[in-house]
XYZ file of C-alpha atoms in Angstrom:
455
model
C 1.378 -15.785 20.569
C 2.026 -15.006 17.057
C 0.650 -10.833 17.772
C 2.568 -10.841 20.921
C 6.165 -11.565 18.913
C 5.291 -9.053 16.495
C 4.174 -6.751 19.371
C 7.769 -7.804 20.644
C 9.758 -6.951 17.387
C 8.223 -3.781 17.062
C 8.959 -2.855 20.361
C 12.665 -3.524 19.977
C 12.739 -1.417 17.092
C 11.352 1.542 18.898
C 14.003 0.866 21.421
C 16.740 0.446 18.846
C 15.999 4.019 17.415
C 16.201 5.258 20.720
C 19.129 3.450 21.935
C 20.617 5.364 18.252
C 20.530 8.687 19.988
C 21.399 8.131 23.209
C 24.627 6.303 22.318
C 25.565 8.782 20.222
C 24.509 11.165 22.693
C 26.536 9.827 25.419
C 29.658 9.112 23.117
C 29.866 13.067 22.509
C 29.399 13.236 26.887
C 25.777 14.489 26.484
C 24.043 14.106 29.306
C 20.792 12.125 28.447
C 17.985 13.156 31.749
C 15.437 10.504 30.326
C 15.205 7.554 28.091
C 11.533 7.303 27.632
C 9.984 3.980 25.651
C 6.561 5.032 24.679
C 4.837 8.732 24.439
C 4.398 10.496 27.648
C 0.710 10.590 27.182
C -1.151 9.108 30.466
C -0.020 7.373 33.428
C 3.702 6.012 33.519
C 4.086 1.946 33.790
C 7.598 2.344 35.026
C 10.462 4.733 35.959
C 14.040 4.315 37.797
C 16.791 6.326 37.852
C 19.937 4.566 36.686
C 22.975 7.187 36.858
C 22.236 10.379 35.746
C 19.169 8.754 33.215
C 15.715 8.244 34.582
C 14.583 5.098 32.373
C 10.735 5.291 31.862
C 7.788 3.017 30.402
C 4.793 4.819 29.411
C 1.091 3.300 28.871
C 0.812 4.431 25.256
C 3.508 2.178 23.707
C 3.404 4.125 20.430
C 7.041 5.795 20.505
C 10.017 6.597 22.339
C 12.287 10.013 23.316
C 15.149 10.642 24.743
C 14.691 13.724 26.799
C 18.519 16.281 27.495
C 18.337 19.338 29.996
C 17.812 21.579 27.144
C 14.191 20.230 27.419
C 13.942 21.177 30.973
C 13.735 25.045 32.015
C 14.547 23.797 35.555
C 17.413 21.741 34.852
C 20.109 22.638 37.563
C 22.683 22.035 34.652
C 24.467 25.964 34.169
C 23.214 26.724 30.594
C 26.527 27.194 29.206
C 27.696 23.396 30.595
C 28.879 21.439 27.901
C 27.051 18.237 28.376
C 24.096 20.529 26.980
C 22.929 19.281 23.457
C 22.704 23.260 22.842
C 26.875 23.730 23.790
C 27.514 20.771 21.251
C 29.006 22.206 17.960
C 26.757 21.675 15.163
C 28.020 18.039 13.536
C 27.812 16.384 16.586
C 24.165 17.221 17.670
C 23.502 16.412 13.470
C 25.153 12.860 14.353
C 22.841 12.146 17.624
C 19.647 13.536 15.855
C 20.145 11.145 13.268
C 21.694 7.755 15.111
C 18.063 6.587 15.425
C 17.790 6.478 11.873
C 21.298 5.138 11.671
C 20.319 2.248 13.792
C 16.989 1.445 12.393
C 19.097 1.102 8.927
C 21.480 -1.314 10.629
C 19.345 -3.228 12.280
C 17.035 -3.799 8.645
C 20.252 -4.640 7.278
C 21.201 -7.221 10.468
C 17.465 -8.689 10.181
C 18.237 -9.040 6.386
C 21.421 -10.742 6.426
C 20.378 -12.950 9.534
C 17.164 -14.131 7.856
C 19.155 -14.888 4.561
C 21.936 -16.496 6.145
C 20.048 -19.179 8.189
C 17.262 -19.400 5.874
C 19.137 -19.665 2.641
C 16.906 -17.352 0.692
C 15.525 -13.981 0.228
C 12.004 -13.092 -1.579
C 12.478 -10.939 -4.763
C 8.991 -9.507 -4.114
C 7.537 -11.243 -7.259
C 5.665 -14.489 -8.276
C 5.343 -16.916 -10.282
C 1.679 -17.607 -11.430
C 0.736 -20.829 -13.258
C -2.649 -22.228 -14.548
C -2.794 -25.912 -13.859
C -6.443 -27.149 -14.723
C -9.493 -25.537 -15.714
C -12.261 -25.624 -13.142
C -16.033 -26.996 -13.385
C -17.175 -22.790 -13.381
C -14.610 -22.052 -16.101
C -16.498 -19.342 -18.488
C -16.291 -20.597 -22.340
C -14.217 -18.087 -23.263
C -11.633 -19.670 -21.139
C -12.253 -23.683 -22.379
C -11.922 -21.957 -25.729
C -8.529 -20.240 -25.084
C -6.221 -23.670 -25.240
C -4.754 -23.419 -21.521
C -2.209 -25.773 -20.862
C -0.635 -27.344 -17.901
C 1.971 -25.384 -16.581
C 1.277 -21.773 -18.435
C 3.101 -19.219 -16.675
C 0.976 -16.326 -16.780
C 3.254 -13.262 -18.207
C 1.262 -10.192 -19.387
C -2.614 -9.111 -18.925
C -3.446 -6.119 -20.913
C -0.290 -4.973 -20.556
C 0.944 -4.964 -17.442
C 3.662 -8.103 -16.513
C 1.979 -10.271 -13.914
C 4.648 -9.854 -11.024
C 1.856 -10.599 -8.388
C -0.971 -12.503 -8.268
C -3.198 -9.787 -7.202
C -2.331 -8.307 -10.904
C -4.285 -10.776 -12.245
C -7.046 -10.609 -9.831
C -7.518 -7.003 -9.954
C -7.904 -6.951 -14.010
C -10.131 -10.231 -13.818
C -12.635 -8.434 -11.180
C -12.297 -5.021 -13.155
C -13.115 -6.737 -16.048
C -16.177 -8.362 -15.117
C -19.122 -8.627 -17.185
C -21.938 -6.432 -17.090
C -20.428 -3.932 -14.236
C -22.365 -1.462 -13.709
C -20.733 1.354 -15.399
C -20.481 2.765 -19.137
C -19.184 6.093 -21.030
C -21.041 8.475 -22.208
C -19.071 8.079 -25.322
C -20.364 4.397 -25.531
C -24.131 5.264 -24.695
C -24.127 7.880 -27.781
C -23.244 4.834 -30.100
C -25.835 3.230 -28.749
C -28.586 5.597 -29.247
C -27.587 6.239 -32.655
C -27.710 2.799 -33.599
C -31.241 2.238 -32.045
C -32.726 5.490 -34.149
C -31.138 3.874 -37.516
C -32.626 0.323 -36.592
C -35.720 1.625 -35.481
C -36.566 5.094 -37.267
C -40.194 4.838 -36.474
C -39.451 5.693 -32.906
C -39.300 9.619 -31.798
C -36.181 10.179 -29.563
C -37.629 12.976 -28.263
C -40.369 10.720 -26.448
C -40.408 8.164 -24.301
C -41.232 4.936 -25.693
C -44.764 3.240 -24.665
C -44.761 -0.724 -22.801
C -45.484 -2.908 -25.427
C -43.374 -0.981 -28.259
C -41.234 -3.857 -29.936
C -37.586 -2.356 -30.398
C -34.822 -3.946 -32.791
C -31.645 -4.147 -30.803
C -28.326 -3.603 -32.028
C -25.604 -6.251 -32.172
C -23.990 -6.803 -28.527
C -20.302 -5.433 -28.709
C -17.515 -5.630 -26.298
C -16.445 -2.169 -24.482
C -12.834 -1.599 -23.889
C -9.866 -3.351 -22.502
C -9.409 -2.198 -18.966
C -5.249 -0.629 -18.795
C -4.001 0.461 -15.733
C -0.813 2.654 -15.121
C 1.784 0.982 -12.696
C 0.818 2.958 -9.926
C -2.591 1.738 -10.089
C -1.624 -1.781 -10.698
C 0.693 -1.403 -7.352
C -1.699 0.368 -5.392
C -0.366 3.785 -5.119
C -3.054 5.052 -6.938
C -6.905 4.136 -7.033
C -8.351 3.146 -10.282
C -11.010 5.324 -10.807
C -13.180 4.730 -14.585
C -14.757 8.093 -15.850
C -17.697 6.148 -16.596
C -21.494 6.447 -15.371
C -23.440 4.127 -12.999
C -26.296 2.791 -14.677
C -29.482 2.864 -12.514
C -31.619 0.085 -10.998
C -34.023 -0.120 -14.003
C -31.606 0.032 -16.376
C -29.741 -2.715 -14.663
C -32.994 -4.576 -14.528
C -33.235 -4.173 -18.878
C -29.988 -4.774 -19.330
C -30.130 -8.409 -17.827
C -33.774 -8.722 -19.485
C -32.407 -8.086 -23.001
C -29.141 -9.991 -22.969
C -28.244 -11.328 -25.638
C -31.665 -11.080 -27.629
C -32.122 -8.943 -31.151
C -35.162 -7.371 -30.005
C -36.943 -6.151 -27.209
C -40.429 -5.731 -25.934
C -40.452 -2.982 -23.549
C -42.074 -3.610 -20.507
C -42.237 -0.591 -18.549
C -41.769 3.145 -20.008
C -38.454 4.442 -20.954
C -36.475 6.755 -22.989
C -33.921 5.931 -25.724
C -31.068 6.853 -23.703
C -32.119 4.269 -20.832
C -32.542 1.323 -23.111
C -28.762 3.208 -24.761
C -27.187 2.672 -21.239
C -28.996 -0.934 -20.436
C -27.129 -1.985 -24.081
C -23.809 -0.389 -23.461
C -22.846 -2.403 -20.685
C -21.880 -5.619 -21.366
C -18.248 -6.708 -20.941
C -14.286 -6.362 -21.006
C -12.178 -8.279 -23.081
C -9.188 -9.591 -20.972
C -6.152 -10.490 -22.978
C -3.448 -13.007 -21.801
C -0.184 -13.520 -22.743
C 1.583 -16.629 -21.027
C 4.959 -18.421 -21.134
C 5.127 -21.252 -22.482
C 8.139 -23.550 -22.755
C 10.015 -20.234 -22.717
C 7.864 -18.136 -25.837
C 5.538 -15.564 -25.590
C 1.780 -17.318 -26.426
C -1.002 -14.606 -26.860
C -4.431 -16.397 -26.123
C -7.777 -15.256 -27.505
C -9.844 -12.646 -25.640
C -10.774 -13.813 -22.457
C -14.309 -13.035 -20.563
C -14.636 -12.968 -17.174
C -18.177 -13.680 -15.309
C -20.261 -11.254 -13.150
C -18.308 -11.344 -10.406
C -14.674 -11.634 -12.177
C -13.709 -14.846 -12.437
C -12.711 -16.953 -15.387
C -13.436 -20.734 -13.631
C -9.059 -22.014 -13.442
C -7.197 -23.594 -11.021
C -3.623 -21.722 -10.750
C -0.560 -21.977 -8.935
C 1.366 -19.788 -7.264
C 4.930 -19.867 -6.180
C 7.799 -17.173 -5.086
C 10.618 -16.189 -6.649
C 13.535 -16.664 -4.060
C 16.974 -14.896 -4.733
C 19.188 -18.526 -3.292
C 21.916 -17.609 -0.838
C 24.451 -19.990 -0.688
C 27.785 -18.060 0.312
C 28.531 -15.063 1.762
C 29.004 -13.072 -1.253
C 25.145 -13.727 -2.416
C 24.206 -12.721 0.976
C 25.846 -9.540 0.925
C 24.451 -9.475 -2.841
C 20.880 -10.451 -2.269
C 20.469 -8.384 0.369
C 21.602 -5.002 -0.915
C 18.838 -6.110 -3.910
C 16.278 -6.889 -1.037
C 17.140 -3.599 0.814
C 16.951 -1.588 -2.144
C 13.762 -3.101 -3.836
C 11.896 -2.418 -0.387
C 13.677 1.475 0.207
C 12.487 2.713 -3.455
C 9.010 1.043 -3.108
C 8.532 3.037 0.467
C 9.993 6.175 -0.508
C 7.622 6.219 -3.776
C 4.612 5.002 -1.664
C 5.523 8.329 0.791
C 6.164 10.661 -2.265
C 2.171 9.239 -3.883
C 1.064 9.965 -0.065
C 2.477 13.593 -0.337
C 0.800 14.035 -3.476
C -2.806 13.009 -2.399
C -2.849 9.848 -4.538
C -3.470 7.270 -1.841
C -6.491 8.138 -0.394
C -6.124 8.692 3.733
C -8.428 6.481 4.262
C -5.686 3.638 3.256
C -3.682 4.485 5.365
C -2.720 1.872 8.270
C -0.773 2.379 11.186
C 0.459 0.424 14.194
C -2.301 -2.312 15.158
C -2.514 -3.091 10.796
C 0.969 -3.647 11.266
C 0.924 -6.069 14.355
C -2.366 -8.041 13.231
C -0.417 -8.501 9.374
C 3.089 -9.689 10.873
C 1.221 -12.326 12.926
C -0.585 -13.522 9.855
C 2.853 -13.683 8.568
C 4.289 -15.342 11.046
C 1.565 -17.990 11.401
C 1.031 -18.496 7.971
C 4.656 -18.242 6.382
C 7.064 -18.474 9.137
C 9.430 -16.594 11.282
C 11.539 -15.519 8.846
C 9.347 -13.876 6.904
C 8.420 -12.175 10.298
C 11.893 -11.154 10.634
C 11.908 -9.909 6.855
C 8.625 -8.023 7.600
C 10.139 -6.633 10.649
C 13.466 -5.328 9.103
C 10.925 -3.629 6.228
C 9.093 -1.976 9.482
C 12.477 -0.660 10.689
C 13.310 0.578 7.192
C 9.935 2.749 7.588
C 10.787 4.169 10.553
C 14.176 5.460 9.385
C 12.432 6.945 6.569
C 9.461 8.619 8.496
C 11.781 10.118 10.968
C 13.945 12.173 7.818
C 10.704 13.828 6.785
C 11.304 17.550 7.506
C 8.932 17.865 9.901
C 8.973 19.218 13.033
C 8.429 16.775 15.999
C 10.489 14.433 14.095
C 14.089 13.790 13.716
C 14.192 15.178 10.244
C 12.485 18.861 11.179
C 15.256 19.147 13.980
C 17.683 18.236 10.967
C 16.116 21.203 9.492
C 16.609 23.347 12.341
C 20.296 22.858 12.186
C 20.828 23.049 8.552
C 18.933 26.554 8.948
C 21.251 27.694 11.909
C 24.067 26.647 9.573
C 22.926 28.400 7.200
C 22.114 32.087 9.276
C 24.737 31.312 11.880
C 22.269 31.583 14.857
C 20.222 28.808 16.541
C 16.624 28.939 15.334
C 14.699 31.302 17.771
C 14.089 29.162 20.449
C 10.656 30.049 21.253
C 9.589 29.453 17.980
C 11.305 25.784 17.611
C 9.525 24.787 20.625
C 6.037 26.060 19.887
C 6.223 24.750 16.189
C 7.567 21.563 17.770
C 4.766 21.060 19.969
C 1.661 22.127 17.728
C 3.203 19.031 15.511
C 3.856 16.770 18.058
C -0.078 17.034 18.923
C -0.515 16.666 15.158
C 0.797 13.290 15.254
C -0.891 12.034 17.462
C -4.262 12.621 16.070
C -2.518 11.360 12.969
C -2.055 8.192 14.711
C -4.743 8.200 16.367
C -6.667 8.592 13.000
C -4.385 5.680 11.062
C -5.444 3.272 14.303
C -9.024 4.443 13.399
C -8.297 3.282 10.414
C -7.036 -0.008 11.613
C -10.114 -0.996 13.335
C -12.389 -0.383 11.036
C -10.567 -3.232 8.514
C -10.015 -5.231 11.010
C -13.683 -4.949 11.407
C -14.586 -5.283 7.831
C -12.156 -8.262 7.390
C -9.995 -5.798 5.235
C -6.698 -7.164 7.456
């Protein structure tokens, strides 16, 4: 039920954005020949003529058009008729290209103040997260570290803890022995094995049996992360170097001890790597009673987890008159435009890889989760974030989209002539095909986590 109501909301949207253009359309005496909800790719669900508009349903659900006789070569409208889109001067066609966007923004805006005005509250897009008792798999470091009841946790190596994922995502990157060291590291390490052990040739491998002296364990560095990779626009990626399987299988054997009977042959720079990886200091800062409290270093386990019991809880904006509606939703609004319109601007700038990048059935299978799991309002919040989206996407300049017809008109403002029309089409058309294997790609996409349990 819950992925049919998002299915639903979505839906509308689409057919909000339409209904933008052709009210503005038939406001300035345009005539509109079709009102199409979905793309006119395979059969047709339903059609019927209702004046001069044929109203259409297509299978693929994916879109919407409205369709003038400018799009028709065998429109029996006379070409210089001035219900044409063509005939229309310049600001007006500019007004119906963008009423779709127009009236995705209102509608965000209506979902916004609705949801705030029955519900009483808006999200602020942050959290509160709270440690409330150790657990029985707590790692020492953390029984060490004085927790207390109620800790809100503020800072972790830097970044503020906003979300709890934050926390998460240093605690997991931080785990001990992961894998991966610097080649900066292993070079420490080999010198310190030739001065503890000068009787062995690093030019040689050194023989099973060979007692080595190891040097003391160290820490390697704190993990830091820009925003962007703490957010998700940007994948964290360590220049650092996988150990191998056998050095892997050393570095557990020697954990911890001061010296080392080698048990299979290996060079200095293996049993270098095997002793550079060990693990991430993780430090905390966390409110308490109102002050800034900087615990010791905390240690993660091999698989990133420090053994607590936390709470979390979100910070609401309250809405209790009019005013703070008006207030909390402008704050909402805005909070949600600047985080899209970076998100596209990383997109355009190769940063988030395509591969996560989620379309249409990600969308539907998240808003029912939301919907189940943390109401209809948040639906309706989710829903008025979709819409905001969509008025975004369509002002991209490109062609197939409401923003490259912008584009056309702001360059026949600019040389005085319509864009050649030939040219408009065929460019319009070679993108239109590009988006759908674009979509067709991000529902790709979609499957696959659904499949991997990554939505």
């Amino acid at each position: 039920m819950n992925i049919i109501i998002m299915i639903l909301l979505i839906s509308f949207l689409v057919m909000v954005h339409e209904l933008g253009h052709f009210t503005a359309a038939k406001a300035f005496k345009i005539r509109v020949d079709k009102f199409g909800f979905g793309l006119p790719v395979g059969p047709t669900l339903f059609r019927k003529k209702i004046g001069e508009t044929e109203f259409l349903v297509h299978a693929l659900l994916l879109g919407g058009y409205v369709s003038f006789p400018d799009d028709d070569a065998n429109s029996e409208l006379s070409a210089d008729s001035p219900e044409r889109f063509a005939n229309k001067p310049i600001w007006q066609r500019l007004i119906v290209i963008v009423a779709g966007v127009f009236a995705n923004f209102l509608t965000a805006i209506f979902l916004v103040m609705f949801a705030a005005g029955i519900w009483h509250k808006l999200p602020s897009n942050t959290f509160e997260t709270t440690f409330e008792e150790l657990a029985p798999t707590a790692v020492q470091s953390v029984r060490e570290a004085n927790f207390q009841k109620g800790d809100v946790f503020y800072e972790i190596n830097g970044s503020k803890i906003t979300l709890p994922n934050i926390l998460t995502q240093y605690l997991y990157l931080s785990r001990e022995k992961d894998g991966f060291v610097s080649q900066e590291r292993v070079d420490k390490k080999i010198a310190d094995i030739k001065k503890l052990n000068p009787n062995i040739d690093s030019e040689k491998v050194i023989d099973k049996g060979v007692i080595v002296k190891l040097p003391k364990f160290d820490d390697e560095k704190t993990i830091e992360l820009t925003q962007d990779q703490v957010m998700g626009f940007e994948r964290y990626t360590p220049n650092e170097i996988e150990l191998t399987d056998n050095q892997k299988a050393v570095r557990d054997d020697i954990w911890g001890k001061t010296t080392y009977k080698v048990k299979i042959p290996m060079t200095i720079e293996d049993l270098a790597f095997s002793l550079a990886d060990t693990r991430h200091p993780v430090n905390i800062t966390v409110l308490r009673n109102e002050k800034e409290v900087k615990l010791p270093p905390i240690y993660p386990d091999k698989d990133g987890m420090m053994g607590i019991k936390k709470g979390v809880t979100e910070v609401v904006y309250p809405v209790r008159n009019i005013a703070e509606n008006i207030e909390y939703s402008y704050k909402y609004i805005k909070m949600n435009s600047d985080m899209m319109l970076y998100g596209l601007a990383k997109l355009f700038t190769g940063s988030i890889p395509m591969e996560e990048m989620h379309g249409i059935v990600a969308v539907t299978k998240i808003g029912s989760d939301v919907i189940e799991y943390q109401g209809f309002f948040k639906g309706l919040l989710l829903t008025a974030i979709i819409s905001l989206n969509l008025a975004y996407l369509n002002l991209l300049p490109i062609p197939a989209l409401d923003g490259g017809h912008v584009l056309f008109l702001l360059i026949e403002k600019i040389q005085g002539k319509p864009v050649n029309e030939k040219f408009s089409e065929t460019i319009s058309i070679i993108f239109f095909y590009l988006l759908i294997i674009f979509m067709l790609y991000v529902v790709y996409n979609d499957i696959i986590a659904l499949l991997t349990n990554k939505i």
